Structure formats: C-alpha cells, structure tokens
Short mmCIF file of C-alpha atoms and ligand atoms in Angstrom, two decimals:
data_model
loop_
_atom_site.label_atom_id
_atom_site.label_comp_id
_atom_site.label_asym_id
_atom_site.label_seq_id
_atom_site.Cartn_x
_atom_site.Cartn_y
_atom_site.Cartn_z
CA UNK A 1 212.39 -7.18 46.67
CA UNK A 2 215.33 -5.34 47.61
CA UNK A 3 216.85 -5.03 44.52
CA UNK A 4 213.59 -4.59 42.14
CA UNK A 5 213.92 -1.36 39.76
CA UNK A 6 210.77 -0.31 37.90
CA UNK A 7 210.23 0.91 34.70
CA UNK A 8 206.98 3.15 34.07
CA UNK A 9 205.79 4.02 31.19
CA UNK A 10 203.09 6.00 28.78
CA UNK A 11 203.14 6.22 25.35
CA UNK A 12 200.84 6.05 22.52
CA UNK A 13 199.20 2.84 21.82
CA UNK A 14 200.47 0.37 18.99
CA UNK A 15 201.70 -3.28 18.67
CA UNK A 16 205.21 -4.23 19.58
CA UNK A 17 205.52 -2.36 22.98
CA UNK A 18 205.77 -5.25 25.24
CA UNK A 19 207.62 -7.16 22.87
CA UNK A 20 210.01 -4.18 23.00
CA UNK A 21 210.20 -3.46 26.26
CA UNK A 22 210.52 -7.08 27.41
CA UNK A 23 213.45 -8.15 24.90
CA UNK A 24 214.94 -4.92 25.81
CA UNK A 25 214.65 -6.19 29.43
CA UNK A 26 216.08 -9.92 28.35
CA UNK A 27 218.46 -8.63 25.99
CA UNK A 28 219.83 -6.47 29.26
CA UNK A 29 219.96 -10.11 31.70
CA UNK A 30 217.26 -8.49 33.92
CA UNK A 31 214.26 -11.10 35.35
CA UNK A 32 210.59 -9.63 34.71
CA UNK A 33 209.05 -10.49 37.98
CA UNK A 34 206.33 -8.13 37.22
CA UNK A 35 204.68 -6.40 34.58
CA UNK A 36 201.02 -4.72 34.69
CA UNK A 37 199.75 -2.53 31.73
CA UNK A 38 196.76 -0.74 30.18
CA UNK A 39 195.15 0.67 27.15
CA UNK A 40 192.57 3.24 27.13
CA UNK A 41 191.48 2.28 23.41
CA UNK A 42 194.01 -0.35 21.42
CA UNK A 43 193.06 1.82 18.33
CA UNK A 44 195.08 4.99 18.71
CA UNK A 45 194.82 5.52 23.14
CA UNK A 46 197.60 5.77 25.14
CA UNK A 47 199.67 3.23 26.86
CA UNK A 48 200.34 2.30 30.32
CA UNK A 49 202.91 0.07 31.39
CA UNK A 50 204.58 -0.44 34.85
CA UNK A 51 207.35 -3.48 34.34
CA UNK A 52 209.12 -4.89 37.50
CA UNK A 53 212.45 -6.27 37.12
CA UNK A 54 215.87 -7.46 39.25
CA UNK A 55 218.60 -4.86 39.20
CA UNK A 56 221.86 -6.89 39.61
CA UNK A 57 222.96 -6.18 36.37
CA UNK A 58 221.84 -2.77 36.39
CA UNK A 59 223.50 -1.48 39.69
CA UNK A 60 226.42 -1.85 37.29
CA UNK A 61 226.08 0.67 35.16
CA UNK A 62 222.11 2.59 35.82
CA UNK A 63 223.82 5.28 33.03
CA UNK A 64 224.19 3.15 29.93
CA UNK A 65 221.21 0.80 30.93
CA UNK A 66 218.79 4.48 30.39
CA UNK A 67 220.94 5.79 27.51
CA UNK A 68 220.35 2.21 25.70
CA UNK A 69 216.86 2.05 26.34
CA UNK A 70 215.85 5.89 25.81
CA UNK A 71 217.80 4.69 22.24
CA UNK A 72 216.25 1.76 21.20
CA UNK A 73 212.90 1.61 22.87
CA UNK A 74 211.37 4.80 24.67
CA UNK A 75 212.58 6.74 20.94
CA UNK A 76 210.92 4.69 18.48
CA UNK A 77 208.22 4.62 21.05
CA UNK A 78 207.42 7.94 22.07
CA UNK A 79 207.43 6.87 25.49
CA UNK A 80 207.06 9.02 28.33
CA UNK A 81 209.25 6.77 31.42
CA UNK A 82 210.90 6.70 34.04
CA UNK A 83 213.18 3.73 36.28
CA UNK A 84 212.81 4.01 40.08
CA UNK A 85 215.06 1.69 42.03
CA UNK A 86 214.13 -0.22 45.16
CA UNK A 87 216.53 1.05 47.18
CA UNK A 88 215.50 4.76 46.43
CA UNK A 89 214.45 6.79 49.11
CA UNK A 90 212.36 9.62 47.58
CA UNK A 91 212.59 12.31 50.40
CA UNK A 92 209.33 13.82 51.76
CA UNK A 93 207.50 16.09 53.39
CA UNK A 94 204.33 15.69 55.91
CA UNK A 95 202.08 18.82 56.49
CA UNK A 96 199.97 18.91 59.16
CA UNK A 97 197.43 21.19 61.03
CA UNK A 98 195.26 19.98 64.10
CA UNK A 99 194.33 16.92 63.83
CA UNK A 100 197.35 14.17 63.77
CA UNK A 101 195.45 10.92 63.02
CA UNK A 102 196.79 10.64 59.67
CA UNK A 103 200.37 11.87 60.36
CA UNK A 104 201.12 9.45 63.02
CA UNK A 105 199.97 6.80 60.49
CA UNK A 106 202.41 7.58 57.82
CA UNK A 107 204.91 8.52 60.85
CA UNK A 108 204.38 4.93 61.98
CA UNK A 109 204.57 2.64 58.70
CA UNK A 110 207.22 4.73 57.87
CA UNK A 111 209.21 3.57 60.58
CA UNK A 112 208.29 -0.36 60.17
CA UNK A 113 209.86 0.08 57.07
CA UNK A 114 206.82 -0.41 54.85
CA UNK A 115 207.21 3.11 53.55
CA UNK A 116 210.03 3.64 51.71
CA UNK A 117 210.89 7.04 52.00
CA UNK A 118 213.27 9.69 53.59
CA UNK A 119 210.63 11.61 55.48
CA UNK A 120 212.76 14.69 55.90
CA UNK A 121 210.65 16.91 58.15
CA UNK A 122 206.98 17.81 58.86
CA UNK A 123 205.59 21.28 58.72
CA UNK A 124 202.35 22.75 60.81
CA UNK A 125 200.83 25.23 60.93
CA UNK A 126 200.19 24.31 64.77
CA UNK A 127 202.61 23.96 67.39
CA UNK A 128 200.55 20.87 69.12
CA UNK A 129 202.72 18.06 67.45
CA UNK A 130 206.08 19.03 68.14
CA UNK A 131 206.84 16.35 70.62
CA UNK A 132 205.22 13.50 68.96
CA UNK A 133 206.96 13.93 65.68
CA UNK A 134 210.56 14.57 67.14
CA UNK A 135 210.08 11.24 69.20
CA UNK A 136 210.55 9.68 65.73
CA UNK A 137 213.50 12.06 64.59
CA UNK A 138 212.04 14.23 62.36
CA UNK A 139 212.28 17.83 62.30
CA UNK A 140 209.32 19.73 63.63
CA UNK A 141 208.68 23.38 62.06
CA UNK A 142 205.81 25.58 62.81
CA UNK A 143 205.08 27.63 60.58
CA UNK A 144 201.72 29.56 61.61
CA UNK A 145 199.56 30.94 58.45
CA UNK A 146 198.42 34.41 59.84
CA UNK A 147 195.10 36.26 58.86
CA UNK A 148 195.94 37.54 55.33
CA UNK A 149 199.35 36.80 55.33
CA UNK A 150 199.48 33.17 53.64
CA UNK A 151 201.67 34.35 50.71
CA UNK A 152 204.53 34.59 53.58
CA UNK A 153 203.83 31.30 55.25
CA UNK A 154 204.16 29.56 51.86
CA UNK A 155 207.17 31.63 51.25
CA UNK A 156 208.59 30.08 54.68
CA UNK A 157 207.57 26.74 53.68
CA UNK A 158 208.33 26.84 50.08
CA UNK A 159 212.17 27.79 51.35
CA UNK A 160 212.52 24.96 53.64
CA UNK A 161 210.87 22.36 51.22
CA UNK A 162 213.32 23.63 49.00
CA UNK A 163 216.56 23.51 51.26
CA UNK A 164 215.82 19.57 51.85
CA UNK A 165 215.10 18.91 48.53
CA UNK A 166 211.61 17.14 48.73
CA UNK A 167 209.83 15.10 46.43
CA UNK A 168 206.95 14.80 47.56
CA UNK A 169 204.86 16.23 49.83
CA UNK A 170 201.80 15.04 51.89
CA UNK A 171 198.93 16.88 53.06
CA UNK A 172 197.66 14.69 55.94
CA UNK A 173 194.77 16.65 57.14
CA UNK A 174 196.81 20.38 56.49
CA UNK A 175 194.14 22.46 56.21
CA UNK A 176 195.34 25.69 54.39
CA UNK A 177 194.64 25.60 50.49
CA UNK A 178 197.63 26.04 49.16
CA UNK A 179 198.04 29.01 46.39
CA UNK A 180 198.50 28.04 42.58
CA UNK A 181 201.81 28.98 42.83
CA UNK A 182 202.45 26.45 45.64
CA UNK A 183 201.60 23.97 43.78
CA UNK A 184 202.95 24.64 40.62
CA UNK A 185 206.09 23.79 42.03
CA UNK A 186 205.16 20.57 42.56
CA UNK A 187 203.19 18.88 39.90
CA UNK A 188 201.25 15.98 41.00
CA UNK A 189 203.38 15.47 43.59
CA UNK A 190 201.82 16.83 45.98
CA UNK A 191 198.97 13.88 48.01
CA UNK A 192 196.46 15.02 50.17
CA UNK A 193 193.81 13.36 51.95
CA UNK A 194 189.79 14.23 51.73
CA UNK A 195 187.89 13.64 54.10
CA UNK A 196 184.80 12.80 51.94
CA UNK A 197 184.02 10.32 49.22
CA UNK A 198 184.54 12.72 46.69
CA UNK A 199 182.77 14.33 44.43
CA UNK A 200 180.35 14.46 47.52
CA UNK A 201 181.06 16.86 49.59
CA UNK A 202 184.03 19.14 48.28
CA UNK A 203 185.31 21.36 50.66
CA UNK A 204 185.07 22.31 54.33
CA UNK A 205 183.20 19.87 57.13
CA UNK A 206 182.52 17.69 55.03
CA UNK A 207 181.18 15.24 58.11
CA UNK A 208 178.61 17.70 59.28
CA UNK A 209 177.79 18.17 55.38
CA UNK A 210 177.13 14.25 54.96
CA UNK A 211 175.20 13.99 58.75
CA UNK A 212 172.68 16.79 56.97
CA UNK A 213 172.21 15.02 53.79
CA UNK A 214 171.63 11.61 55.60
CA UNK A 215 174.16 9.95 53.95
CA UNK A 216 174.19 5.72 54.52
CA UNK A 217 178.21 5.89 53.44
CA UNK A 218 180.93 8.00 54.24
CA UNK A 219 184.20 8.02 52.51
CA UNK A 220 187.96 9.40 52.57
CA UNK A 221 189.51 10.45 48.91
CA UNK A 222 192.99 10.59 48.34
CA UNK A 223 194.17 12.79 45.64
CA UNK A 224 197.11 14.66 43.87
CA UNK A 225 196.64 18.21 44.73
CA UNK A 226 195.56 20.89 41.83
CA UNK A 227 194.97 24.14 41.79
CA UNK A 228 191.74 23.73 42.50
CA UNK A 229 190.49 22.55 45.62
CA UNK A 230 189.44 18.52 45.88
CA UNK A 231 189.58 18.40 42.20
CA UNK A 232 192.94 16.79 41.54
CA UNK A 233 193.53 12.95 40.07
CA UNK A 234 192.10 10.35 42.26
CA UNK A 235 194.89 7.79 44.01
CA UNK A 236 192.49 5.79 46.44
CA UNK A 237 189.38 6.14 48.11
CA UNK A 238 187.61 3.91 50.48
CA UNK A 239 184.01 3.86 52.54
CA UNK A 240 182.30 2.58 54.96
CA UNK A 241 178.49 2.03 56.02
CA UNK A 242 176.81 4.57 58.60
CA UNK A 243 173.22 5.04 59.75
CA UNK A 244 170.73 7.29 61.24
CA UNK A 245 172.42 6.05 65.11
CA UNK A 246 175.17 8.16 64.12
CA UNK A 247 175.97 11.81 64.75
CA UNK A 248 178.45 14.17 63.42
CA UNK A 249 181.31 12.89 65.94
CA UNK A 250 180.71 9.09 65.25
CA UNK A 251 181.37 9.94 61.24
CA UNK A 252 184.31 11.27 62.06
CA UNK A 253 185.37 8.68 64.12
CA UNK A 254 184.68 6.18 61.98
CA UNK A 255 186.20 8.26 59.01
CA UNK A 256 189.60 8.52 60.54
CA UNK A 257 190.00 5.14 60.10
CA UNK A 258 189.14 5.35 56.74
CA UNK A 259 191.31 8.81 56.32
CA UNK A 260 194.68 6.76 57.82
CA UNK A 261 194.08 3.55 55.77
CA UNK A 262 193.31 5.54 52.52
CA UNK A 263 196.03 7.96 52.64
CA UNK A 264 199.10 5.65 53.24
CA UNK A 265 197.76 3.17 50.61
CA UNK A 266 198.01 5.92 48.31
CA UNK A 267 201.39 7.40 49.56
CA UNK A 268 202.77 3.80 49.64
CA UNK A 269 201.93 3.12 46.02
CA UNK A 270 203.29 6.39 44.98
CA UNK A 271 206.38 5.64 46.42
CA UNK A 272 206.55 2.38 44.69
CA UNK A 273 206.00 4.00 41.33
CA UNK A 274 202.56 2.17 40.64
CA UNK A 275 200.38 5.28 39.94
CA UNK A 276 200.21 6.91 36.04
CA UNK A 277 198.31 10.42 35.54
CA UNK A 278 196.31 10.70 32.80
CA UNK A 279 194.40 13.68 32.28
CA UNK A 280 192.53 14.57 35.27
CA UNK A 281 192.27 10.03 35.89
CA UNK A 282 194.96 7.94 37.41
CA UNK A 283 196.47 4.46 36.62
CA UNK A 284 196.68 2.50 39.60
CA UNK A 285 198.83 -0.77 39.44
CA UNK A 286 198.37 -3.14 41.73
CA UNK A 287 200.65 -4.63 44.86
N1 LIG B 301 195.24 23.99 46.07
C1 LIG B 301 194.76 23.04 46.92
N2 LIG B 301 195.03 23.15 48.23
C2 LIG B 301 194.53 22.22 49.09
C3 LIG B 301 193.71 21.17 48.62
C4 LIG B 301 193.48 21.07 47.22
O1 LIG B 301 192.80 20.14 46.74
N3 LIG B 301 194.00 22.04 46.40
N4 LIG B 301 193.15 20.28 49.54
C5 LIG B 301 193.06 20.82 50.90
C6 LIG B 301 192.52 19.94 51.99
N5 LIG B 301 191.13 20.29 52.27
C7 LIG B 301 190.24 19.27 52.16
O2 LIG B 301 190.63 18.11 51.99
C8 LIG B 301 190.73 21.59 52.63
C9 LIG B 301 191.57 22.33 53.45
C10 LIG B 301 191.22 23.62 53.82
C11 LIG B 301 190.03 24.19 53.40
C12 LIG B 301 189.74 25.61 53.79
O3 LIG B 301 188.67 26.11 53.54
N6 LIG B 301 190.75 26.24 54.42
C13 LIG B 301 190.71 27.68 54.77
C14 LIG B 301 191.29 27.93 56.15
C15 LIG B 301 190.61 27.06 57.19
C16 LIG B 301 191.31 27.26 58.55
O4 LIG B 301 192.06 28.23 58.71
O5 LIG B 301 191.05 26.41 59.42
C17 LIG B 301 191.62 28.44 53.80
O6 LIG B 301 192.65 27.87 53.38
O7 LIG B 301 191.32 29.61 53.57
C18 LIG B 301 189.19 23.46 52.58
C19 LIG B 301 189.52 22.15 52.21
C20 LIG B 301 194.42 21.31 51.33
N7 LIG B 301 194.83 22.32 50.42
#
C-alpha cells in the first residue's frame, strides 16, 4: 500500500505489548493490516514486533502521533522503535567494482518501482560502468583505490556519501574491505553481498574455494557489513545444487543468479523496514 507506515519495534519481553501497541494503534483510527512479531524466550528475551498500519490519519500530524506513542507505549515499554512511511524514499548508495551483475539488478527493480528508494549515485572503483549506470540517471563516480592508499579513496567516498546524505549503502560485488572506520559510520546499514553460503568459504574466490572442496551446493549470503570481513548479521541467503560436471566458471555462473536474487531480496526488505538486528542474528519479517 501506498499509504502503509510501519512501526518496528524491540523491547524486552513481557505481557501487554501487543495489547499496547494495538489499542495505541485503534485508539489513533489507524487499520492494522499487518502485524508479525517474535520472542526469543517469553520469560525475560527480547521482543520483536514489526506492525503495519494505514497512515491517513497520521499524514496529519506524524509529530504528535510519535510524541503520543514514545509517551504512552515505547516509555513504559522500553521499546527500542522506529515508524517508516510508505512513501519514504531512503536515499542510497550502490558500490561497485568489476563485475556488474548485481548492480544492474538493483539498478533495474529499482526502476520498476519495486525498490523503493532514492538511489542517489553509484561509486566504483572501476571506470567500466559509467555508461550503463548514467543510462538510468544516476551519477557515476570513479573513485580508483590505489596500492596503499585506501585511507584516501574512503576519504573521497566517505565525502560524497556524505554530501548526498545516504542511508544506506550497498556493496554489490565492491570488492575493497572497507576500514573500521568506514563502517562505523554506518552501522548496519551498510548490505553487501557474499558470494558463498556463508560460513563456508569466507573471503576471497570463494568459487574456486568450493570447486576444490567438491562442494554439491553453492550459495550467495547477504549480510550487514562489520568490521570484520563476512562476519556481519545475516539478511538472506539462498543455494542451489551443483555437481562434479561443473567447473569453476559454471559456479559462478550459476551463482550470479543466486548473488542478484539474494541481494535485492535483502535490500528490498530493508527498505521496507522488515529486518531487526539482534546481536550478531537478524529478524526477518516476512512479505
Ligand atoms: N569491513 C568489511 N568490508 C567488506 C566486507 C565485509 O564483510 N566487511 N565484505 C566485502 C566483500 N567481499 C566478499 O564478499 C570481499 C571483498 C574484498 C576482499 C579482498 O580481499 N579485497 C582486497 C583487494 C582485492 C582487489 O583489489 O581486487 C582488499 O580489500 O585488500 C575480500 C572479500 C566488501 N568489504
């Protein structure tokens, strides 16, 4: 829906949060049209909620709706929360380096509309996809990461990540690791995709790594980005069957696929507020 707005939530676990939340949400004239929620342990865990709701009455006054319910409900509750609208356009950044599979996805469901975002530019640090991206309107920088001089590329892109005021940003196959201080400034909100069914095969070529080992899956991991590398909270993963018949290039043919499908699933429900961090775990609602 158009007009949905979303209310996410963590707090600690007790009785009376639904009941809370959702006479809150009557007591306010919005319709519940979805609600999804989660305990890790009823006695003393924390709560997840993510509560779908129509916004007519809110787009009247978004102010006094939070102020009422940070008063009456999130308070009492210790809750942790936050209210994304429908019609929000978080703005975003793609990073790239050679290999564009997973770009043009996003690039393409972005403009069909099914991700709901302000994709604000893409940065490389290649020049190879300069024409492709601009086709679609989108600012192209190139910013190359020189022998022993990564500090200043992440200065340059820090700076313009900063100047367009980005949200989020997506790692679609960029293949630098970025430094602790990188991502530091963006606290799991920064996606990438893995091209391995993680925990196997952390890492570099991590196709040639599952051809050696004989693998009879391969996988693609999408993840919030921590300092350290392939570690972060997992979003989505996906896999598919393989066999002795194939070599090195058929895996990662066949796990491009899986890299495309896996990372805009995650982006998407990002973007839709549907994904709670809990430790080093995620909560994934569903669509
Ligand atoms: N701090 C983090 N940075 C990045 C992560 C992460 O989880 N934490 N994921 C990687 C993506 N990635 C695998 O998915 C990956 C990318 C790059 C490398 C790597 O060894 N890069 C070398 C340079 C390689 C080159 O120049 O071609 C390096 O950065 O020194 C390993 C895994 C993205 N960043």
């Amino acid at each position: 829906m158009e007009g949905e707005a979303r209310l996410v939530i963590t707090c600690p676990d007790r009785p009376g949060i639904v009941a809370a939340v959702s006479g809150f949400l009557f007591q306010s004239g919005a319709n519940i049209t979805d609600l999804q929620q989660h305990s890790t342990d009823p006695e003393g865990g924390t709560f997840f909620m993510r509560v779908a709701f129509d916004t007519a009455h809110l787009l009247l006054d978004r102010k006094a709706f939070t102020e009422r319910f940070q008063e009456e409900v999130a308070g009492p509750f210790r809750m942790a929360w936050r209210l994304g609208l429908e019609k929000d356009r978080p703005r975003v950044a793609l990073l790239v380096s050679r290999q564009a599979h997973a770009l043009l996805e996003l690039l393409w469901r972005w403009r069909t509309g099914e991700l709901k975002a302000e994709i604000r530019l893409v940065v490389s640090n290649h020049p190879d996809h300069r024409d492709e991206v601009e086709r679609f309107g989108i600012p192209y920088h190139h910013v190359p990461v020189e022998k022993g001089r990564k500090e200043e590329a992440e200065e340059r892109i820090l700076a313009l990540l900063e100047e367009e005021k980005v949200e989020l940003v997506v790692l679609a196959r960029y293949m630098q690791i970025l430094s602790p201080r990188f991502v530091e400034r963006y606290p799991m909100r920064i996606i990438n995709i893995h091209h391995s069914f993680l925990p196997a095969f952390a890492g570099a070529d991590p196709y040639r790594q599952a051809y050696e080992r004989g693998v009879k899956l391969i996988g693609a991991t999408a993840h919030y980005v921590t300092e350290e590398l392939d570690q972060g909270p997992i979003i989505e993963q996906d896999v598919v069957r393989v066999s002795h018949r194939h070599g090195v290039a058929e895996l990662r043919r066949l796990g491009r696929e899986l890299e495309r499908a896996v990372l805009a699933r995650a982006v998407k429900w990002h973007l839709e507020d549907r994904v709670l961090v809990h430790g080093n775990r995620t909560v994934v609602f569903s669509e």
